[in-house]
Amino acid sequence: AQKITQTQPGMFVQEKEAVTLDCTYDTSDQSYGLFWYKQPSSGEMIFLIYQGSYDEQNATEGRYSLNFQKARKSANLVISASQLGDSAMYFCAMRADSGYSTLTFGKGTMLLVSP
Amino acid sequence: DAGVIQSPRHEVTEMGQEVTLRCKPISGHDYLFWYRQTMMRGLELLIYFNNNVPIDDSGMPEDRFSAKMPNASFSTLKIQPSEPRDSAVYFCASRYRDTGELFFGEGSRLTVL
C-alpha cells in the first residue's frame, strides 16, 4: 500500500520569498511517480509538477521545483518568488508505475502568501 | 480541447433523495476516476474505470453508491438514498493510459440536508 504524508497543515510566506512544502511517501514499488497539485479557493485541482522515481534530475516547472530525495522518500515542493495567487491548498500524490495504478493523495498543506 | 466537465457544480438535496452526478472526460482519455473530498478524510478514490469497465470500486463507501460508464464520453455517480454524511465535493478525473497526470473536473459540491 502507498502512503503520502504532508506534515504541515498550514504554511505562511511573504510575497517574493521562497517556500518549501514537505511531502514524504511510503511504497514498496520500485518504479513510481510523484505529483503535486494545487487547489485554490475556487476548488479546482491544478496539476503542477511530476517527478519519476528514476529521473536523475529534479523536476522544474517555472517557479515550481521538486526536491526529490529518493533515499529519504521525500518529494518536497519548492515555490520560488511566492505570489499572492499562490495562496491555495497543495496536495502531494504518488502512483506506482504498475498497471491499473491510481493516485494516492496526502492530506494537503494550506499555503497563505501575505503582501 | 475542453477539460473534464462535471455537472451539476452545486447540488443541495434532502436526506433520502437520489443524487446523480455526471462527468464527461477528456476525449481520448481511457481512464476515468471518481474522487470524494471532505475536510475529515481528504481526497478518497471511490471508483475508477478503464475503457469504460470498472476496475476497482473498493472505495465506494456503501451500496447506496453506484457508478456507471455507458460509453467513453460519459459517466455517472449515483447516491440513493442520500444521507447528510455524503455531503462533500465529488471530483471526476481522467487520464490517458497508465502515465501522465490526472486531469480533474471542477467538482460537484453536494450538500445533503
JSON list of C-alpha atoms in Angstrom, two decimals:
[
{"chain": "A", "resi": 1, "resn": "ALA", "atom": "CA", "xyz": [0.00, 0.00, 0.00]},
{"chain": "A", "resi": 2, "resn": "GLN", "atom": "CA", "xyz": [1.11, 3.54, -0.67]},
{"chain": "A", "resi": 3, "resn": "LYS", "atom": "CA", "xyz": [1.05, 6.33, 1.84]},
{"chain": "A", "resi": 4, "resn": "ILE", "atom": "CA", "xyz": [1.67, 10.07, 1.47]},
{"chain": "A", "resi": 5, "resn": "THR", "atom": "CA", "xyz": [2.39, 12.25, 4.47]},
{"chain": "A", "resi": 6, "resn": "GLN", "atom": "CA", "xyz": [2.24, 16.03, 4.48]},
{"chain": "A", "resi": 7, "resn": "THR", "atom": "CA", "xyz": [3.12, 17.15, 7.98]},
{"chain": "A", "resi": 8, "resn": "GLN", "atom": "CA", "xyz": [2.44, 20.87, 7.55]},
{"chain": "A", "resi": 9, "resn": "PRO", "atom": "CA", "xyz": [-1.27, 21.68, 7.85]},
{"chain": "A", "resi": 10, "resn": "GLY", "atom": "CA", "xyz": [-0.53, 25.32, 7.07]},
{"chain": "A", "resi": 11, "resn": "MET", "atom": "CA", "xyz": [2.33, 27.49, 5.95]},
{"chain": "A", "resi": 12, "resn": "PHE", "atom": "CA", "xyz": [2.77, 31.25, 5.81]},
{"chain": "A", "resi": 13, "resn": "VAL", "atom": "CA", "xyz": [5.15, 33.06, 3.50]},
{"chain": "A", "resi": 14, "resn": "GLN", "atom": "CA", "xyz": [5.68, 36.63, 2.44]},
{"chain": "A", "resi": 15, "resn": "GLU", "atom": "CA", "xyz": [5.36, 37.64, -1.14]},
{"chain": "A", "resi": 16, "resn": "LYS", "atom": "CA", "xyz": [8.53, 37.17, -3.21]},
{"chain": "A", "resi": 17, "resn": "GLU", "atom": "CA", "xyz": [10.04, 34.72, -0.73]},
{"chain": "A", "resi": 18, "resn": "ALA", "atom": "CA", "xyz": [10.62, 31.04, -1.42]},
{"chain": "A", "resi": 19, "resn": "VAL", "atom": "CA", "xyz": [8.72, 28.34, 0.43]},
{"chain": "A", "resi": 20, "resn": "THR", "atom": "CA", "xyz": [9.12, 24.58, 0.76]},
{"chain": "A", "resi": 21, "resn": "LEU", "atom": "CA", "xyz": [6.17, 22.29, 1.25]},
{"chain": "A", "resi": 22, "resn": "ASP", "atom": "CA", "xyz": [7.07, 18.92, 2.69]},
{"chain": "A", "resi": 23, "resn": "CYS", "atom": "CA", "xyz": [5.99, 15.53, 1.40]},
{"chain": "A", "resi": 24, "resn": "THR", "atom": "CA", "xyz": [7.17, 12.08, 2.40]},
{"chain": "A", "resi": 25, "resn": "TYR", "atom": "CA", "xyz": [5.92, 8.84, 0.96]},
{"chain": "A", "resi": 26, "resn": "ASP", "atom": "CA", "xyz": [6.00, 5.16, 1.62]},
{"chain": "A", "resi": 27, "resn": "THR", "atom": "CA", "xyz": [5.84, 2.49, -1.03]},
{"chain": "A", "resi": 28, "resn": "SER", "atom": "CA", "xyz": [7.24, -0.92, -1.83]},
{"chain": "A", "resi": 29, "resn": "ASP", "atom": "CA", "xyz": [7.13, -0.25, -5.55]},
{"chain": "A", "resi": 30, "resn": "GLN", "atom": "CA", "xyz": [10.42, 0.28, -7.35]},
{"chain": "A", "resi": 31, "resn": "SER", "atom": "CA", "xyz": [9.02, 2.46, -10.08]},
{"chain": "A", "resi": 32, "resn": "TYR", "atom": "CA", "xyz": [6.58, 5.23, -9.30]},
{"chain": "A", "resi": 33, "resn": "GLY", "atom": "CA", "xyz": [5.68, 8.82, -9.96]},
{"chain": "A", "resi": 34, "resn": "LEU", "atom": "CA", "xyz": [5.22, 11.76, -7.64]},
{"chain": "A", "resi": 35, "resn": "PHE", "atom": "CA", "xyz": [2.86, 14.64, -8.33]},
{"chain": "A", "resi": 36, "resn": "TRP", "atom": "CA", "xyz": [1.92, 17.96, -6.85]},
{"chain": "A", "resi": 37, "resn": "TYR", "atom": "CA", "xyz": [-1.48, 19.56, -7.31]},
{"chain": "A", "resi": 38, "resn": "LYS", "atom": "CA", "xyz": [-2.74, 23.00, -6.33]},
{"chain": "A", "resi": 39, "resn": "GLN", "atom": "CA", "xyz": [-6.29, 23.62, -5.18]},
{"chain": "A", "resi": 40, "resn": "PRO", "atom": "CA", "xyz": [-7.21, 27.31, -4.94]},
{"chain": "A", "resi": 41, "resn": "SER", "atom": "CA", "xyz": [-10.27, 28.51, -3.07]},
{"chain": "A", "resi": 42, "resn": "SER", "atom": "CA", "xyz": [-12.33, 28.10, -6.24]},
{"chain": "A", "resi": 43, "resn": "GLY", "atom": "CA", "xyz": [-11.94, 24.35, -5.77]},
{"chain": "A", "resi": 44, "resn": "GLU", "atom": "CA", "xyz": [-10.41, 23.02, -8.96]},
{"chain": "A", "resi": 45, "resn": "MET", "atom": "CA", "xyz": [-7.38, 20.72, -8.85]},
{"chain": "A", "resi": 46, "resn": "ILE", "atom": "CA", "xyz": [-4.49, 22.01, -10.91]},
{"chain": "A", "resi": 47, "resn": "PHE", "atom": "CA", "xyz": [-1.52, 19.82, -11.83]},
{"chain": "A", "resi": 48, "resn": "LEU", "atom": "CA", "xyz": [1.80, 21.50, -11.05]},
{"chain": "A", "resi": 49, "resn": "ILE", "atom": "CA", "xyz": [4.72, 19.13, -11.43]},
{"chain": "A", "resi": 50, "resn": "TYR", "atom": "CA", "xyz": [5.72, 15.49, -11.86]},
{"chain": "A", "resi": 51, "resn": "GLN", "atom": "CA", "xyz": [8.80, 13.50, -10.82]},
{"chain": "A", "resi": 52, "resn": "GLY", "atom": "CA", "xyz": [9.53, 9.95, -11.88]},
{"chain": "A", "resi": 53, "resn": "SER", "atom": "CA", "xyz": [11.32, 7.72, -9.43]},
{"chain": "A", "resi": 54, "resn": "TYR", "atom": "CA", "xyz": [14.09, 7.02, -11.94]},
{"chain": "A", "resi": 55, "resn": "ASP", "atom": "CA", "xyz": [14.54, 10.62, -13.00]},
{"chain": "A", "resi": 56, "resn": "GLU", "atom": "CA", "xyz": [18.01, 11.73, -12.01]},
{"chain": "A", "resi": 57, "resn": "GLN", "atom": "CA", "xyz": [17.27, 15.41, -12.26]},
{"chain": "A", "resi": 58, "resn": "ASN", "atom": "CA", "xyz": [14.83, 17.21, -10.01]},
{"chain": "A", "resi": 59, "resn": "ALA", "atom": "CA", "xyz": [11.76, 18.30, -11.92]},
{"chain": "A", "resi": 60, "resn": "THR", "atom": "CA", "xyz": [11.20, 22.00, -12.52]},
{"chain": "A", "resi": 61, "resn": "GLU", "atom": "CA", "xyz": [8.24, 23.89, -13.96]},
{"chain": "A", "resi": 62, "resn": "GLY", "atom": "CA", "xyz": [8.65, 27.63, -13.93]},
{"chain": "A", "resi": 63, "resn": "ARG", "atom": "CA", "xyz": [8.67, 28.77, -10.30]},
{"chain": "A", "resi": 64, "resn": "TYR", "atom": "CA", "xyz": [7.98, 25.23, -9.09]},
{"chain": "A", "resi": 65, "resn": "SER", "atom": "CA", "xyz": [10.66, 22.68, -8.43]},
{"chain": "A", "resi": 66, "resn": "LEU", "atom": "CA", "xyz": [10.52, 19.31, -6.77]},
{"chain": "A", "resi": 67, "resn": "ASN", "atom": "CA", "xyz": [13.28, 18.44, -4.33]},
{"chain": "A", "resi": 68, "resn": "PHE", "atom": "CA", "xyz": [13.38, 14.68, -4.76]},
{"chain": "A", "resi": 69, "resn": "GLN", "atom": "CA", "xyz": [15.40, 12.66, -2.25]},
{"chain": "A", "resi": 70, "resn": "LYS", "atom": "CA", "xyz": [14.74, 9.05, -3.06]},
{"chain": "A", "resi": 71, "resn": "ALA", "atom": "CA", "xyz": [16.68, 7.51, -0.19]},
{"chain": "A", "resi": 72, "resn": "ARG", "atom": "CA", "xyz": [14.73, 9.61, 2.28]},
{"chain": "A", "resi": 73, "resn": "LYS", "atom": "CA", "xyz": [11.47, 9.07, 0.36]},
{"chain": "A", "resi": 74, "resn": "SER", "atom": "CA", "xyz": [10.75, 12.75, 0.24]},
{"chain": "A", "resi": 75, "resn": "ALA", "atom": "CA", "xyz": [9.41, 14.89, -2.59]},
{"chain": "A", "resi": 76, "resn": "ASN", "atom": "CA", "xyz": [9.21, 18.44, -1.34]},
{"chain": "A", "resi": 77, "resn": "LEU", "atom": "CA", "xyz": [7.73, 21.20, -3.47]},
{"chain": "A", "resi": 78, "resn": "VAL", "atom": "CA", "xyz": [9.69, 24.43, -3.65]},
{"chain": "A", "resi": 79, "resn": "ILE", "atom": "CA", "xyz": [7.94, 27.56, -4.82]},
{"chain": "A", "resi": 80, "resn": "SER", "atom": "CA", "xyz": [10.31, 30.40, -5.59]},
{"chain": "A", "resi": 81, "resn": "ALA", "atom": "CA", "xyz": [9.34, 34.06, -5.53]},
{"chain": "A", "resi": 82, "resn": "SER", "atom": "CA", "xyz": [5.90, 33.47, -4.00]},
{"chain": "A", "resi": 83, "resn": "GLN", "atom": "CA", "xyz": [2.97, 35.41, -5.38]},
{"chain": "A", "resi": 84, "resn": "LEU", "atom": "CA", "xyz": [-0.37, 36.26, -3.79]},
{"chain": "A", "resi": 85, "resn": "GLY", "atom": "CA", "xyz": [-2.02, 33.93, -6.28]},
{"chain": "A", "resi": 86, "resn": "ASP", "atom": "CA", "xyz": [-0.05, 31.02, -4.84]},
{"chain": "A", "resi": 87, "resn": "SER", "atom": "CA", "xyz": [-2.30, 31.03, -1.78]},
{"chain": "A", "resi": 88, "resn": "ALA", "atom": "CA", "xyz": [-4.04, 27.68, -2.01]},
{"chain": "A", "resi": 89, "resn": "MET", "atom": "CA", "xyz": [-4.12, 24.12, -0.78]},
{"chain": "A", "resi": 90, "resn": "TYR", "atom": "CA", "xyz": [-1.30, 21.95, -2.10]},
{"chain": "A", "resi": 91, "resn": "PHE", "atom": "CA", "xyz": [-1.50, 18.19, -2.41]},
{"chain": "A", "resi": 92, "resn": "CYS", "atom": "CA", "xyz": [1.29, 15.71, -2.87]},
{"chain": "A", "resi": 93, "resn": "ALA", "atom": "CA", "xyz": [0.37, 12.45, -4.57]},
{"chain": "A", "resi": 94, "resn": "MET", "atom": "CA", "xyz": [2.02, 9.32, -5.84]},
{"chain": "A", "resi": 95, "resn": "ARG", "atom": "CA", "xyz": [1.27, 6.48, -8.20]},
{"chain": "A", "resi": 96, "resn": "ALA", "atom": "CA", "xyz": [3.03, 3.22, -8.84]},
{"chain": "A", "resi": 97, "resn": "ASP", "atom": "CA", "xyz": [4.07, 2.60, -12.41]},
{"chain": "A", "resi": 98, "resn": "SER", "atom": "CA", "xyz": [2.35, -0.75, -12.50]},
{"chain": "A", "resi": 99, "resn": "GLY", "atom": "CA", "xyz": [-0.80, -1.48, -14.42]},
{"chain": "A", "resi": 100, "resn": "TYR", "atom": "CA", "xyz": [-4.09, -0.10, -13.18]},
{"chain": "A", "resi": 101, "resn": "SER", "atom": "CA", "xyz": [-2.37, 2.13, -10.69]},
{"chain": "A", "resi": 102, "resn": "THR", "atom": "CA", "xyz": [-4.11, 5.06, -9.05]},
{"chain": "A", "resi": 103, "resn": "LEU", "atom": "CA", "xyz": [-3.08, 8.30, -7.39]},
{"chain": "A", "resi": 104, "resn": "THR", "atom": "CA", "xyz": [-2.87, 8.34, -3.62]},
{"chain": "A", "resi": 105, "resn": "PHE", "atom": "CA", "xyz": [-3.08, 11.82, -2.13]},
{"chain": "A", "resi": 106, "resn": "GLY", "atom": "CA", "xyz": [-1.73, 13.36, 1.04]},
{"chain": "A", "resi": 107, "resn": "LYS", "atom": "CA", "xyz": [-3.93, 15.46, 3.33]},
{"chain": "A", "resi": 108, "resn": "GLY", "atom": "CA", "xyz": [-2.61, 18.69, 1.89]},
{"chain": "A", "resi": 109, "resn": "THR", "atom": "CA", "xyz": [-0.89, 21.86, 3.08]},
{"chain": "A", "resi": 110, "resn": "MET", "atom": "CA", "xyz": [-2.62, 25.23, 3.10]},
{"chain": "A", "resi": 111, "resn": "LEU", "atom": "CA", "xyz": [-0.26, 27.96, 1.91]},
{"chain": "A", "resi": 112, "resn": "LEU", "atom": "CA", "xyz": [-1.02, 31.60, 2.62]},
{"chain": "A", "resi": 113, "resn": "VAL", "atom": "CA", "xyz": [1.05, 34.26, 0.91]},
{"chain": "A", "resi": 114, "resn": "SER", "atom": "CA", "xyz": [0.98, 37.68, 2.52]},
{"chain": "A", "resi": 115, "resn": "PRO", "atom": "CA", "xyz": [1.88, 41.02, 0.89]},
{"chain": "B", "resi": 1, "resn": "ASP", "atom": "CA", "xyz": [-9.55, 20.83, -26.03]},
{"chain": "B", "resi": 2, "resn": "ALA", "atom": "CA", "xyz": [-12.22, 21.01, -23.34]},
{"chain": "B", "resi": 3, "resn": "GLY", "atom": "CA", "xyz": [-11.28, 19.72, -19.94]},
{"chain": "B", "resi": 4, "resn": "VAL", "atom": "CA", "xyz": [-13.19, 17.29, -17.76]},
{"chain": "B", "resi": 5, "resn": "ILE", "atom": "CA", "xyz": [-16.74, 18.53, -17.45]},
{"chain": "B", "resi": 6, "resn": "GLN", "atom": "CA", "xyz": [-18.85, 17.83, -14.39]},
{"chain": "B", "resi": 7, "resn": "SER", "atom": "CA", "xyz": [-22.44, 18.65, -13.59]},
{"chain": "B", "resi": 8, "resn": "PRO", "atom": "CA", "xyz": [-24.03, 19.89, -11.51]},
{"chain": "B", "resi": 9, "resn": "ARG", "atom": "CA", "xyz": [-21.48, 22.20, -9.90]},
{"chain": "B", "resi": 10, "resn": "HIS", "atom": "CA", "xyz": [-23.63, 22.51, -6.81]},
{"chain": "B", "resi": 11, "resn": "GLU", "atom": "CA", "xyz": [-26.41, 20.29, -5.53]},
{"chain": "B", "resi": 12, "resn": "VAL", "atom": "CA", "xyz": [-28.47, 20.74, -2.41]},
{"chain": "B", "resi": 13, "resn": "THR", "atom": "CA", "xyz": [-30.89, 17.97, -1.59]},
{"chain": "B", "resi": 14, "resn": "GLU", "atom": "CA", "xyz": [-32.75, 16.46, 1.30]},
{"chain": "B", "resi": 15, "resn": "MET", "atom": "CA", "xyz": [-31.87, 13.25, 3.02]},
{"chain": "B", "resi": 16, "resn": "GLY", "atom": "CA", "xyz": [-33.34, 10.26, 1.27]},
{"chain": "B", "resi": 17, "resn": "GLN", "atom": "CA", "xyz": [-33.35, 11.79, -2.20]},
{"chain": "B", "resi": 18, "resn": "GLU", "atom": "CA", "xyz": [-31.49, 10.33, -5.14]},
{"chain": "B", "resi": 19, "resn": "VAL", "atom": "CA", "xyz": [-28.47, 12.25, -6.39]},
{"chain": "B", "resi": 20, "resn": "THR", "atom": "CA", "xyz": [-26.87, 11.81, -9.79]},
{"chain": "B", "resi": 21, "resn": "LEU", "atom": "CA", "xyz": [-23.54, 13.40, -10.62]},
{"chain": "B", "resi": 22, "resn": "ARG", "atom": "CA", "xyz": [-22.33, 13.48, -14.20]},
{"chain": "B", "resi": 23, "resn": "CYS", "atom": "CA", "xyz": [-18.94, 13.56, -15.84]},
{"chain": "B", "resi": 24, "resn": "LYS", "atom": "CA", "xyz": [-17.60, 13.93, -19.35]},
{"chain": "B", "resi": 25, "resn": "PRO", "atom": "CA", "xyz": [-13.90, 13.00, -19.52]},
{"chain": "B", "resi": 26, "resn": "ILE", "atom": "CA", "xyz": [-11.38, 14.49, -21.89]},
{"chain": "B", "resi": 27, "resn": "SER", "atom": "CA", "xyz": [-11.76, 12.99, -25.34]},
{"chain": "B", "resi": 28, "resn": "GLY", "atom": "CA", "xyz": [-9.29, 10.17, -25.89]},
{"chain": "B", "resi": 29, "resn": "HIS", "atom": "CA", "xyz": [-8.64, 9.51, -22.23]},
{"chain": "B", "resi": 30, "resn": "ASP", "atom": "CA", "xyz": [-9.18, 5.88, -21.37]},
{"chain": "B", "resi": 31, "resn": "TYR", "atom": "CA", "xyz": [-9.18, 6.13, -17.57]},
{"chain": "B", "resi": 32, "resn": "LEU", "atom": "CA", "xyz": [-11.87, 7.80, -15.52]},
{"chain": "B", "resi": 33, "resn": "PHE", "atom": "CA", "xyz": [-11.80, 8.28, -11.77]},
{"chain": "B", "resi": 34, "resn": "TRP", "atom": "CA", "xyz": [-14.31, 9.43, -9.18]},
{"chain": "B", "resi": 35, "resn": "TYR", "atom": "CA", "xyz": [-12.90, 11.01, -6.01]},
{"chain": "B", "resi": 36, "resn": "ARG", "atom": "CA", "xyz": [-14.63, 12.41, -2.95]},
{"chain": "B", "resi": 37, "resn": "GLN", "atom": "CA", "xyz": [-13.13, 15.25, -0.92]},
{"chain": "B", "resi": 38, "resn": "THR", "atom": "CA", "xyz": [-14.06, 16.08, 2.67]},
{"chain": "B", "resi": 39, "resn": "MET", "atom": "CA", "xyz": [-12.28, 18.01, 5.37]},
{"chain": "B", "resi": 40, "resn": "MET", "atom": "CA", "xyz": [-12.02, 14.96, 7.59]},
{"chain": "B", "resi": 41, "resn": "ARG", "atom": "CA", "xyz": [-10.87, 12.36, 5.06]},
{"chain": "B", "resi": 42, "resn": "GLY", "atom": "CA", "xyz": [-9.23, 14.41, 2.34]},
{"chain": "B", "resi": 43, "resn": "LEU", "atom": "CA", "xyz": [-9.32, 13.05, -1.20]},
{"chain": "B", "resi": 44, "resn": "GLU", "atom": "CA", "xyz": [-10.59, 9.49, -1.42]},
{"chain": "B", "resi": 45, "resn": "LEU", "atom": "CA", "xyz": [-10.77, 7.39, -4.55]},
{"chain": "B", "resi": 46, "resn": "LEU", "atom": "CA", "xyz": [-14.23, 5.93, -4.93]},
{"chain": "B", "resi": 47, "resn": "ILE", "atom": "CA", "xyz": [-14.02, 4.02, -8.20]},
{"chain": "B", "resi": 48, "resn": "TYR", "atom": "CA", "xyz": [-12.21, 4.06, -11.49]},
{"chain": "B", "resi": 49, "resn": "PHE", "atom": "CA", "xyz": [-12.80, 2.79, -14.99]},
{"chain": "B", "resi": 50, "resn": "ASN", "atom": "CA", "xyz": [-10.53, 1.75, -17.81]},
{"chain": "B", "resi": 51, "resn": "ASN", "atom": "CA", "xyz": [-12.07, 1.68, -21.28]},
{"chain": "B", "resi": 52, "resn": "ASN", "atom": "CA", "xyz": [-15.49, 2.02, -19.67]},
{"chain": "B", "resi": 53, "resn": "VAL", "atom": "CA", "xyz": [-15.00, -1.04, -17.48]},
{"chain": "B", "resi": 54, "resn": "PRO", "atom": "CA", "xyz": [-14.98, -0.63, -13.68]},
{"chain": "B", "resi": 55, "resn": "ILE", "atom": "CA", "xyz": [-11.59, -1.74, -12.41]},
{"chain": "B", "resi": 56, "resn": "ASP", "atom": "CA", "xyz": [-11.71, -1.05, -8.70]},
{"chain": "B", "resi": 57, "resn": "ASP", "atom": "CA", "xyz": [-14.76, 0.02, -6.73]},
{"chain": "B", "resi": 58, "resn": "SER", "atom": "CA", "xyz": [-13.36, -0.83, -3.31]},
{"chain": "B", "resi": 59, "resn": "GLY", "atom": "CA", "xyz": [-13.53, 2.83, -2.31]},
{"chain": "B", "resi": 60, "resn": "MET", "atom": "CA", "xyz": [-17.28, 3.06, -2.79]},
{"chain": "B", "resi": 61, "resn": "PRO", "atom": "CA", "xyz": [-18.49, 3.55, 0.75]},
{"chain": "B", "resi": 62, "resn": "GLU", "atom": "CA", "xyz": [-21.77, 1.68, 0.66]},
{"chain": "B", "resi": 63, "resn": "ASP", "atom": "CA", "xyz": [-24.29, 0.02, -1.58]},
{"chain": "B", "resi": 64, "resn": "ARG", "atom": "CA", "xyz": [-26.05, 3.36, -1.74]},
{"chain": "B", "resi": 65, "resn": "PHE", "atom": "CA", "xyz": [-23.31, 4.46, -4.12]},
{"chain": "B", "resi": 66, "resn": "SER", "atom": "CA", "xyz": [-23.15, 3.26, -7.69]},
{"chain": "B", "resi": 67, "resn": "ALA", "atom": "CA", "xyz": [-21.24, 4.39, -10.77]},
{"chain": "B", "resi": 68, "resn": "LYS", "atom": "CA", "xyz": [-21.61, 3.66, -14.44]},
{"chain": "B", "resi": 69, "resn": "MET", "atom": "CA", "xyz": [-19.76, 4.45, -17.60]},
{"chain": "B", "resi": 70, "resn": "PRO", "atom": "CA", "xyz": [-22.02, 3.53, -20.52]},
{"chain": "B", "resi": 71, "resn": "ASN", "atom": "CA", "xyz": [-19.59, 4.94, -23.09]},
{"chain": "B", "resi": 72, "resn": "ALA", "atom": "CA", "xyz": [-16.21, 6.60, -23.39]},
{"chain": "B", "resi": 73, "resn": "SER", "atom": "CA", "xyz": [-17.58, 10.09, -23.03]},
{"chain": "B", "resi": 74, "resn": "PHE", "atom": "CA", "xyz": [-19.93, 9.83, -20.09]},
{"chain": "B", "resi": 75, "resn": "SER", "atom": "CA", "xyz": [-20.03, 8.58, -16.53]},
{"chain": "B", "resi": 76, "resn": "THR", "atom": "CA", "xyz": [-22.44, 8.92, -13.63]},
{"chain": "B", "resi": 77, "resn": "LEU", "atom": "CA", "xyz": [-22.11, 8.58, -9.89]},
{"chain": "B", "resi": 78, "resn": "LYS", "atom": "CA", "xyz": [-25.40, 7.93, -8.15]},
{"chain": "B", "resi": 79, "resn": "ILE", "atom": "CA", "xyz": [-26.27, 8.04, -4.47]},
{"chain": "B", "resi": 80, "resn": "GLN", "atom": "CA", "xyz": [-29.57, 6.53, -3.47]},
{"chain": "B", "resi": 81, "resn": "PRO", "atom": "CA", "xyz": [-30.74, 7.28, -0.84]},
{"chain": "B", "resi": 82, "resn": "SER", "atom": "CA", "xyz": [-28.55, 10.22, 0.08]},
{"chain": "B", "resi": 83, "resn": "GLU", "atom": "CA", "xyz": [-27.55, 10.97, 3.67]},
{"chain": "B", "resi": 84, "resn": "PRO", "atom": "CA", "xyz": [-26.08, 14.10, 5.32]},
{"chain": "B", "resi": 85, "resn": "ARG", "atom": "CA", "xyz": [-22.70, 12.37, 5.70]},
{"chain": "B", "resi": 86, "resn": "ASP", "atom": "CA", "xyz": [-22.49, 12.16, 1.90]},
{"chain": "B", "resi": 87, "resn": "SER", "atom": "CA", "xyz": [-22.02, 15.92, 1.80]},
{"chain": "B", "resi": 88, "resn": "ALA", "atom": "CA", "xyz": [-18.69, 16.51, 0.06]},
{"chain": "B", "resi": 89, "resn": "VAL", "atom": "CA", "xyz": [-17.11, 17.67, -3.16]},
{"chain": "B", "resi": 90, "resn": "TYR", "atom": "CA", "xyz": [-17.08, 14.92, -5.75]},
{"chain": "B", "resi": 91, "resn": "PHE", "atom": "CA", "xyz": [-14.40, 15.10, -8.40]},
{"chain": "B", "resi": 92, "resn": "CYS", "atom": "CA", "xyz": [-14.23, 13.32, -11.68]},
{"chain": "B", "resi": 93, "resn": "ALA", "atom": "CA", "xyz": [-10.81, 12.97, -13.30]},
{"chain": "B", "resi": 94, "resn": "SER", "atom": "CA", "xyz": [-9.48, 11.38, -16.46]},
{"chain": "B", "resi": 95, "resn": "ARG", "atom": "CA", "xyz": [-6.12, 10.20, -17.69]},
{"chain": "B", "resi": 96, "resn": "TYR", "atom": "CA", "xyz": [-4.58, 8.89, -20.87]},
{"chain": "B", "resi": 97, "resn": "ARG", "atom": "CA", "xyz": [-3.13, 5.41, -20.47]},
{"chain": "B", "resi": 98, "resn": "ASP", "atom": "CA", "xyz": [-1.05, 4.47, -17.45]},
{"chain": "B", "resi": 99, "resn": "THR", "atom": "CA", "xyz": [1.19, 7.50, -17.46]},
{"chain": "B", "resi": 100, "resn": "GLY", "atom": "CA", "xyz": [0.70, 11.18, -17.14]},
{"chain": "B", "resi": 101, "resn": "GLU", "atom": "CA", "xyz": [-1.17, 13.29, -14.73]},
{"chain": "B", "resi": 102, "resn": "LEU", "atom": "CA", "xyz": [-4.82, 13.22, -13.82]},
{"chain": "B", "resi": 103, "resn": "PHE", "atom": "CA", "xyz": [-6.96, 15.98, -15.23]},
{"chain": "B", "resi": 104, "resn": "PHE", "atom": "CA", "xyz": [-9.68, 16.97, -12.81]},
{"chain": "B", "resi": 105, "resn": "GLY", "atom": "CA", "xyz": [-13.08, 18.46, -13.36]},
{"chain": "B", "resi": 106, "resn": "GLU", "atom": "CA", "xyz": [-14.16, 21.42, -11.29]},
{"chain": "B", "resi": 107, "resn": "GLY", "atom": "CA", "xyz": [-16.03, 19.19, -8.87]},
{"chain": "B", "resi": 108, "resn": "SER", "atom": "CA", "xyz": [-19.63, 18.83, -7.79]},
{"chain": "B", "resi": 109, "resn": "ARG", "atom": "CA", "xyz": [-20.34, 20.19, -4.33]},
{"chain": "B", "resi": 110, "resn": "LEU", "atom": "CA", "xyz": [-23.08, 18.11, -2.73]},
{"chain": "B", "resi": 111, "resn": "THR", "atom": "CA", "xyz": [-24.96, 19.17, 0.36]},
{"chain": "B", "resi": 112, "resn": "VAL", "atom": "CA", "xyz": [-27.45, 16.76, 1.85]},
{"chain": "B", "resi": 113, "resn": "LEU", "atom": "CA", "xyz": [-29.74, 18.34, 4.45]}
]
